[in-house]
Tab-separated table of C-alpha atoms in Angstrom:
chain	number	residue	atom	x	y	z
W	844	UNK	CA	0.000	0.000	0.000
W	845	UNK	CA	1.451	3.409	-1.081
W	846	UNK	CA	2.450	5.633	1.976
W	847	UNK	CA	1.521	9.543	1.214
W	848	UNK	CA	5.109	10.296	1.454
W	849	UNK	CA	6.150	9.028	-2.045
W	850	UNK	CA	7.364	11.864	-3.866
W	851	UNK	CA	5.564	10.079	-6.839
W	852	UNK	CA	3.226	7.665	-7.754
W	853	UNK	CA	2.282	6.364	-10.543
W	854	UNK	CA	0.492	3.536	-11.611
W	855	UNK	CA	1.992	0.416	-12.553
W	856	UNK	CA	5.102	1.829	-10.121
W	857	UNK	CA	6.952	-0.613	-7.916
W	858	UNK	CA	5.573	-0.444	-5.035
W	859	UNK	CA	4.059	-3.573	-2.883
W	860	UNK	CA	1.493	-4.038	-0.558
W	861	UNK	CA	2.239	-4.562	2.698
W	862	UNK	CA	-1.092	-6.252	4.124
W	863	UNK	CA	-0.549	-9.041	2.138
W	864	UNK	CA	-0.306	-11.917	4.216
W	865	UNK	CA	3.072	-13.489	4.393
W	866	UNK	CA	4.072	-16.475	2.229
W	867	UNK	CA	2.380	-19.467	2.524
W	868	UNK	CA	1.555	-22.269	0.155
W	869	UNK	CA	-1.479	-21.373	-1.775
W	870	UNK	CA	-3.229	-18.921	-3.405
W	871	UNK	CA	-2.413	-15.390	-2.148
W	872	UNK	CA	-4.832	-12.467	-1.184
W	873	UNK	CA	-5.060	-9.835	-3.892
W	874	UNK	CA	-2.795	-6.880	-3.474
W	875	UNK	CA	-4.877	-4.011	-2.651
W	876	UNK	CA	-5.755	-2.241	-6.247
W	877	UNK	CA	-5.456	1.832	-5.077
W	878	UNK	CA	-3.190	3.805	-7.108
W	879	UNK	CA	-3.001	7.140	-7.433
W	880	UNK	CA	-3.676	8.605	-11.429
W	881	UNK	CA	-0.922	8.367	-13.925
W	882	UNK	CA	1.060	11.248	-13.140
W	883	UNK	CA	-0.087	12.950	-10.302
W	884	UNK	CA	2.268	14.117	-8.042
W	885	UNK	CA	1.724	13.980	-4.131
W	886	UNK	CA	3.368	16.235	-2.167
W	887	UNK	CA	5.936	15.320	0.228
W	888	UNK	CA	4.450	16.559	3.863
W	889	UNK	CA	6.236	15.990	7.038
W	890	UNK	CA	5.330	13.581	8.622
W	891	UNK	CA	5.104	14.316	12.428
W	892	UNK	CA	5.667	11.080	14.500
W	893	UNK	CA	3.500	10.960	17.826
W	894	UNK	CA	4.072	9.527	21.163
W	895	UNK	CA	2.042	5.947	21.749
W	896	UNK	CA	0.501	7.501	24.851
W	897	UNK	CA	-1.252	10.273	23.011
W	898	UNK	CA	-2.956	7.918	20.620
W	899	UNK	CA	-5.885	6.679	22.989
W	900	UNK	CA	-8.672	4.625	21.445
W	901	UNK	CA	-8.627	3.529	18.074
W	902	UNK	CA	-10.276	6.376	15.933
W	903	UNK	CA	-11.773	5.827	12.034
W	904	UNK	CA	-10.954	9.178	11.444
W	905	UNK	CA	-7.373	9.306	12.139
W	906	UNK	CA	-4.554	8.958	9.546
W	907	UNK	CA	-3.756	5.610	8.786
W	908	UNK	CA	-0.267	6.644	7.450
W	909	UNK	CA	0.148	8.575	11.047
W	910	UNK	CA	3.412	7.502	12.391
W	911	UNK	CA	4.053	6.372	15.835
W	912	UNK	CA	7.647	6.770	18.112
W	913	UNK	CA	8.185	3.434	19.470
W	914	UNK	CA	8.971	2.055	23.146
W	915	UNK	CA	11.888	0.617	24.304
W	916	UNK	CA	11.186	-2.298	26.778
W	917	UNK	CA	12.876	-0.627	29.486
W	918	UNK	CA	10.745	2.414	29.656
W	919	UNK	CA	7.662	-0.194	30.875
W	920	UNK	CA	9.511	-2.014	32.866
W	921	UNK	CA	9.502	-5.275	31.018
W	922	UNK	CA	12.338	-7.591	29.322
W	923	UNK	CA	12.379	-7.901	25.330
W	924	UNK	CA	10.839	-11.545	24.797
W	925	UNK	CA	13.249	-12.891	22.335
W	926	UNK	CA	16.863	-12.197	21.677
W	927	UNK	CA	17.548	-11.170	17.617
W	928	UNK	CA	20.956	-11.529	15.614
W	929	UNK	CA	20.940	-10.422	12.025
W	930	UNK	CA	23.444	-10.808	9.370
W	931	UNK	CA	25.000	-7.877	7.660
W	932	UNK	CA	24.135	-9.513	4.374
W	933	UNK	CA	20.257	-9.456	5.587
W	934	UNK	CA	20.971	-6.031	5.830
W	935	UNK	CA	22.846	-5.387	3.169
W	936	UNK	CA	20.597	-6.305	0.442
W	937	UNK	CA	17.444	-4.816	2.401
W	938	UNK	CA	19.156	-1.535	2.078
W	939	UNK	CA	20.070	-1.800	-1.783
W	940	UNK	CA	16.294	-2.788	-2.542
W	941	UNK	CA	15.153	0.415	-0.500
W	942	UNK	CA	17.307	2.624	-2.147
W	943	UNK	CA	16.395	1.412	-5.715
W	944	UNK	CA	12.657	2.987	-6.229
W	945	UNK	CA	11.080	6.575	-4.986
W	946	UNK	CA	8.086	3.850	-3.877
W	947	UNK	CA	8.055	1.702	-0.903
W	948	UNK	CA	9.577	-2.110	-1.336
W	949	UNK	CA	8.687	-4.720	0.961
W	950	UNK	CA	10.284	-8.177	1.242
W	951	UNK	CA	10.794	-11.280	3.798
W	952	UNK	CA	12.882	-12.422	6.273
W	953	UNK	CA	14.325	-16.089	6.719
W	954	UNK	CA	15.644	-17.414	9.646
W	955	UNK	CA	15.756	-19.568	12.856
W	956	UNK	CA	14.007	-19.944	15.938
W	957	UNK	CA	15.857	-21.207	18.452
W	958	UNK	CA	13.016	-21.895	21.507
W	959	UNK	CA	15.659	-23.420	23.858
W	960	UNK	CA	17.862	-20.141	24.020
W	961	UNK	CA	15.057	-17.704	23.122
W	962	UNK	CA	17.318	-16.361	19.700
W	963	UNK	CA	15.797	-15.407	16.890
W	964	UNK	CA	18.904	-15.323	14.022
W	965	UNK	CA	17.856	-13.903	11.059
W	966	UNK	CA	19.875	-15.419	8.135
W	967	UNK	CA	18.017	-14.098	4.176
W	968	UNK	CA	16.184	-11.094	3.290
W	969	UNK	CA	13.854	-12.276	0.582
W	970	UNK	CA	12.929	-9.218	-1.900
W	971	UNK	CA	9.531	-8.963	-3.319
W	972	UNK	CA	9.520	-8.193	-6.792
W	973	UNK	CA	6.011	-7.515	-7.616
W	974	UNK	CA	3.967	-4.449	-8.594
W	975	UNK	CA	0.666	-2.422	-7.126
W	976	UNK	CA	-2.561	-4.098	-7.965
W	977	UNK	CA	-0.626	-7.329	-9.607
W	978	UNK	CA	-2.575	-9.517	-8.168
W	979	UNK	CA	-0.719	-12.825	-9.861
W	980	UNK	CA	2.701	-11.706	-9.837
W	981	UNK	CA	2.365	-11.260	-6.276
W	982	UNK	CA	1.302	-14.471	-5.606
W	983	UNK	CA	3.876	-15.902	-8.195
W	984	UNK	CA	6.509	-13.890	-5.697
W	985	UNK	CA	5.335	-15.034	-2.367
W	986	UNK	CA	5.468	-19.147	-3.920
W	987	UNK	CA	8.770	-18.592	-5.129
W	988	UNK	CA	9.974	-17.285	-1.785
W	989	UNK	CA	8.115	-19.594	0.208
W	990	UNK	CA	10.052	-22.662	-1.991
W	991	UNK	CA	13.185	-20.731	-0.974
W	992	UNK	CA	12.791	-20.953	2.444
W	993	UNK	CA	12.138	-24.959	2.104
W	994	UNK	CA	14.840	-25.461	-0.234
W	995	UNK	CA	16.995	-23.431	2.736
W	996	UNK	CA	15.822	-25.075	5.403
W	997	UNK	CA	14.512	-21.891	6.746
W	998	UNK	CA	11.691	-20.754	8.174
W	999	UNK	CA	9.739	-17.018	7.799
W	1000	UNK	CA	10.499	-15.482	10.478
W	1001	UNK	CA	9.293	-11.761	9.317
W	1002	UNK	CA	9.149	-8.687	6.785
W	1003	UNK	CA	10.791	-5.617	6.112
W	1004	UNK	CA	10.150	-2.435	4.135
W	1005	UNK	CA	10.693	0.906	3.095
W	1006	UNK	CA	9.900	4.636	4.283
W	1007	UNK	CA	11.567	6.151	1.164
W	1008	UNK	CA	11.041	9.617	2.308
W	1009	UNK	CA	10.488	9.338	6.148
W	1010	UNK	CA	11.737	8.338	9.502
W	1011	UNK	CA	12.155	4.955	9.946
W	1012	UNK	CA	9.361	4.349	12.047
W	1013	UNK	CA	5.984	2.559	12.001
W	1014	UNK	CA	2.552	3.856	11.129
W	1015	UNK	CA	-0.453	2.942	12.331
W	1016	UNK	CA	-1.171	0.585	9.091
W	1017	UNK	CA	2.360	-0.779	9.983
W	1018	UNK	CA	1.497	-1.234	13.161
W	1019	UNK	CA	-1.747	-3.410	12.435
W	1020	UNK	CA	0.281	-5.476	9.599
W	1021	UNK	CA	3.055	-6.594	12.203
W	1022	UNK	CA	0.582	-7.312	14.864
W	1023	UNK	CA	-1.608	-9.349	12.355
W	1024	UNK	CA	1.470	-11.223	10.742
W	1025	UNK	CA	2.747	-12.080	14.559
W	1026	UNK	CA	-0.921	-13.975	15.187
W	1027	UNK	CA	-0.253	-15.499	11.963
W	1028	UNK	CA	3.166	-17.077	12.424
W	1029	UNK	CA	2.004	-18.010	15.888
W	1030	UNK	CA	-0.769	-20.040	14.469
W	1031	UNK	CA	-1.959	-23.265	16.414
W	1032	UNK	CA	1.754	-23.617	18.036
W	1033	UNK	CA	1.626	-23.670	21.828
W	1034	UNK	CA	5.003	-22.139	22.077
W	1035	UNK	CA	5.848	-18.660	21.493
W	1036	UNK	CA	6.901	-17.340	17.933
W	1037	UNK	CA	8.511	-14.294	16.936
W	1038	UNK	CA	8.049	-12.106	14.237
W	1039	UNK	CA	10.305	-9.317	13.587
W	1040	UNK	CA	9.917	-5.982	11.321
W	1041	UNK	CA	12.343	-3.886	9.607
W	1042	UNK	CA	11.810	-0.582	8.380
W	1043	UNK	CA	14.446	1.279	6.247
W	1044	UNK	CA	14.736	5.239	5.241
W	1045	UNK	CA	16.997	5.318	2.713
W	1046	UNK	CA	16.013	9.216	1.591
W	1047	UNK	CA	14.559	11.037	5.228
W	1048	UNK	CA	15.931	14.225	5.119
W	1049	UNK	CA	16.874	13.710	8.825
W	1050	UNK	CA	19.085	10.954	8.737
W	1051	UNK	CA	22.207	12.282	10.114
W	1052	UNK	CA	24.524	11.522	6.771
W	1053	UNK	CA	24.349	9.342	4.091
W	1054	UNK	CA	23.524	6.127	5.571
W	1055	UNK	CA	19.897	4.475	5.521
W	1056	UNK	CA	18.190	4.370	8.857
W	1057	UNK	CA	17.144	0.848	9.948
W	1058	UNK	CA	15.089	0.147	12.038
W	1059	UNK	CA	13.233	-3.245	13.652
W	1060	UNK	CA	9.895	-3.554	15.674
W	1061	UNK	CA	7.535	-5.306	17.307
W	1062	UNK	CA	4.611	-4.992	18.455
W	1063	UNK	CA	3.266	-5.607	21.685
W	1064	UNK	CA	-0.985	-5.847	21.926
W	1065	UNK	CA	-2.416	-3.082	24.369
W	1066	UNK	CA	-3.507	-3.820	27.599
W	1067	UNK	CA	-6.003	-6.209	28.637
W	1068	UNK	CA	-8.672	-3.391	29.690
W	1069	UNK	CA	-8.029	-1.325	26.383
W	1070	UNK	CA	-9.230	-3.648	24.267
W	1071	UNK	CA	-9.439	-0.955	21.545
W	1072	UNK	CA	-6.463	0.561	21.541
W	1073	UNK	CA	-3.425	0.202	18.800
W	1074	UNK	CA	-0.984	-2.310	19.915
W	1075	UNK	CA	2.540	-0.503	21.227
W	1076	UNK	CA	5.389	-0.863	18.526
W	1077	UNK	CA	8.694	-1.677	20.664
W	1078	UNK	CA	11.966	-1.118	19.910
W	1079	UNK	CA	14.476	-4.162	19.657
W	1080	UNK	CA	17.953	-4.779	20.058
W	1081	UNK	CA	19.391	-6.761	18.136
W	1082	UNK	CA	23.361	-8.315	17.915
W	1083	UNK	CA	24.833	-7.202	14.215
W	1084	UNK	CA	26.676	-10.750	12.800
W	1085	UNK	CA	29.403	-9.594	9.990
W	1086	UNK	CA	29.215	-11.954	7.327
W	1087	UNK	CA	32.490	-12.900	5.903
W	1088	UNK	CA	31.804	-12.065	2.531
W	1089	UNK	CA	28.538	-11.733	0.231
W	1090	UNK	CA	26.794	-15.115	-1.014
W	1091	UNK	CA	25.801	-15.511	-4.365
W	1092	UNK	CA	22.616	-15.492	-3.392
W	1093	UNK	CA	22.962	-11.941	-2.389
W	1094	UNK	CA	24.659	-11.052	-5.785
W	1095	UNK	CA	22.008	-12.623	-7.822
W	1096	UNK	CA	19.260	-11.234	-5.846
W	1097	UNK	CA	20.959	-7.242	-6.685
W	1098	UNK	CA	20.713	-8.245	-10.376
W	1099	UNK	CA	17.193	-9.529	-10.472
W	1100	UNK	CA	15.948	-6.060	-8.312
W	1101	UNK	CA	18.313	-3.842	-11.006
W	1102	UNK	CA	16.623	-5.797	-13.995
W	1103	UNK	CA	13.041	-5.612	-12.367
W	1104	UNK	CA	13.308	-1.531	-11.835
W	1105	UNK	CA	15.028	-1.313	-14.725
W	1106	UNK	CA	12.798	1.926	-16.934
W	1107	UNK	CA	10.893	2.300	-14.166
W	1108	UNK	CA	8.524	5.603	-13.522
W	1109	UNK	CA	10.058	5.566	-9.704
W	1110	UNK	CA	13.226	4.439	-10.271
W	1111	UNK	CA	16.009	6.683	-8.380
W	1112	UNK	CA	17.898	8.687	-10.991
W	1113	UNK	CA	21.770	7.522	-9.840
W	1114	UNK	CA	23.876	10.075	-11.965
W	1115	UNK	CA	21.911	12.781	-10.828
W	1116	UNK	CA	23.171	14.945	-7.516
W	1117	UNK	CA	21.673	13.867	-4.165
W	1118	UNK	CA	23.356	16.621	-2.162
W	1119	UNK	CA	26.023	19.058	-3.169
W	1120	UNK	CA	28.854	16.726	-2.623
W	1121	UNK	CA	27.477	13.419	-3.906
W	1122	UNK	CA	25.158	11.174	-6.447
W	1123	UNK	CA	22.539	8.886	-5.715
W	1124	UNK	CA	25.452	6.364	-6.475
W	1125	UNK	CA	27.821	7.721	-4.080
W	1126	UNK	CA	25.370	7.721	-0.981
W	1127	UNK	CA	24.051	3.752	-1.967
W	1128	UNK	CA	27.917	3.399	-2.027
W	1129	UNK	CA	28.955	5.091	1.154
W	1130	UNK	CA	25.128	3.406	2.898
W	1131	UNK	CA	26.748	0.174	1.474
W	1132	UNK	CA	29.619	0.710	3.016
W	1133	UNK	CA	29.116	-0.955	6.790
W	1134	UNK	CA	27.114	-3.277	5.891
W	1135	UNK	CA	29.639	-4.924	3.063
W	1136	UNK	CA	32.000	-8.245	4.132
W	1137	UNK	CA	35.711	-7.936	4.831
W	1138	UNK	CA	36.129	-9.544	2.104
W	1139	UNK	CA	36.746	-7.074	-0.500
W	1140	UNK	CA	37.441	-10.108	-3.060
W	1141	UNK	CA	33.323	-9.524	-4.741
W	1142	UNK	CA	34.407	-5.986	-5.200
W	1143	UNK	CA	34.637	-6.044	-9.224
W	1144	UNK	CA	30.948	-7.846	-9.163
W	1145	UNK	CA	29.994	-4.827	-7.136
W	1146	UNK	CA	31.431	-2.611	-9.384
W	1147	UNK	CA	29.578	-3.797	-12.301
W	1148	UNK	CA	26.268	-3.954	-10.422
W	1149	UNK	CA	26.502	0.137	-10.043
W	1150	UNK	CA	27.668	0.501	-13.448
W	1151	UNK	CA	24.657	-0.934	-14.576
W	1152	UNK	CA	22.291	1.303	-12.207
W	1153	UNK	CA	24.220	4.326	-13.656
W	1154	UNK	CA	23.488	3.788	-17.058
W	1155	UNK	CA	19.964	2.411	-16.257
W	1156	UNK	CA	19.128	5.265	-14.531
């Protein structure tokens, strides 16, 4: 579902739904069909984030796209209920997908869940490469990621996407997805199941430099006598695993996302100037940067990856 920050939209854009449920084997639900007229520009309008505790009860009326400051555990006194580690690579190619499109991307996570120690270890980010309102290609997406995972031996274990233009923090629709996609990894299991989210701002204005703001969440549901109020997005910690070097999974994901954007409406210009000192290029480069192995020996393969996006673009 397009955000109202997008400094664009167009139909037939790549941009993907977040409600849809996440991969399972089966049909999928139809991606919701909104777009905004061939086009039309929407403005870009700050986006205010609020504090949890002024919500109150849910409200019809209120912005759906409203964005919400999340909790740290702490600050309510509790523990986090699962321990995370992600792999730079997870992050890696999260971050390159986000910074491809002026539209929102969303993709999966796969992973392990360890019950014993309580660690969640998130291994894959699984892009989706499907567009607003395609209906088939979306479910087409979600089966091949869902044979992934089997062929892996991994499991879903949650989602991530993009605030292209904003802070990376939830909205209210965000905040409804994650809670609804926790009940549905839970399922009939007895035991608990986590599900994380990741949000990335590759573009916010108030990032402090170059690199993308990422951020994960969770969501924990309101209190027993609020009944109708949103459920609380909390902050996690989670323990940053530097991968070695990049897979070739990772690689061949980068060129299937460059050929899928490729003459895109909302694809980012690269060559053009992103701030007085560098290209589009230079900050996916420099965003790149910490997230990218030790092992410089994939740099070449890198190299031709942004040559491509510069011409493309």
């Amino acid at each position: 579902m397009m955000e109202e920050e997008e400094e664009e939209v167009l139909t037939g854009a790549s941009a993907e739904d977040k409600s849809r449920r996440p991969p399972v084997k089966g049909p999928s639900e139809p991606v919701h069909p909104e777009a905004t007229p061939p086009g039309k520009r929407v403005e870009n309008k700050i986006r205010v984030p609020v504090r949890y505790c002024m919500l109150g009860s849910r409200d019809s009326a209120r912005n759906p796209h409203t964005l919400v400051e999340v909790t740290s555990f702490a600050a309510i006194n509790k523990f986090q209920p699962f321990n995370v580690a992600i792999s730079s690579n997870v992050l890696f190619l999260l971050d390159f997908h986000s910074h491809l499109t002026r539209s929102q991307v969303v993709g999966y996570l796969g992973g392990r869940w360890d019950i014993n120690s309580q660690m969640l270890t998130v291994l894959r980010a699984f892009p989706c490469r499907s567009r607003l309102g395609d209906a088939d290609t979306a479910a087409a997406m979600e089966e091949e990621i869902y044979q992934s995972l089997l062929l892996r031996g991994l499991s879903l274990v949650g989602w991530y996407h993009s605030h292209p233009y904003s802070p990376a923090l939830p909205s209210l629709q965000d905040i409804d997805a994650q809670m609804d996609y926790q009940l549905r990894l839970q399922g009939s299991s007895n035991g608990f199941q986590p599900c994380l989210a990741l949000l990335c701002s590759p573009y916010y204005s108030g990032n402090p430099g170059p690199e993308s703001k990422i951020s994960p969440f969770w969501v924990m549901p309101p209190p027993e006598q609020r009944p109708s109020d949103y459920g609380i997005p909390m902050d996690v910690e989670m323990a940053y695993v530097q991968d070695g070097f990049l897979t070739n999974d990772v690689l061949h994901e980068m060129m299937l996302l460059v050929e899928f954007y490729k003459g895109a409406p909302d694809l980012v210009r690269f060559q053009e100037p992103w701030n007085q000192e560098h290209t589009y290029l230079d900050k996916l480069k420099i965003s790149l940067a910490s997230r990218t192995p030790k092992d410089q020996g994939l740099c070449h393969v890198l190299e031709q990856v942004y040559s491509v996006l510069r011409q493309g673009s």
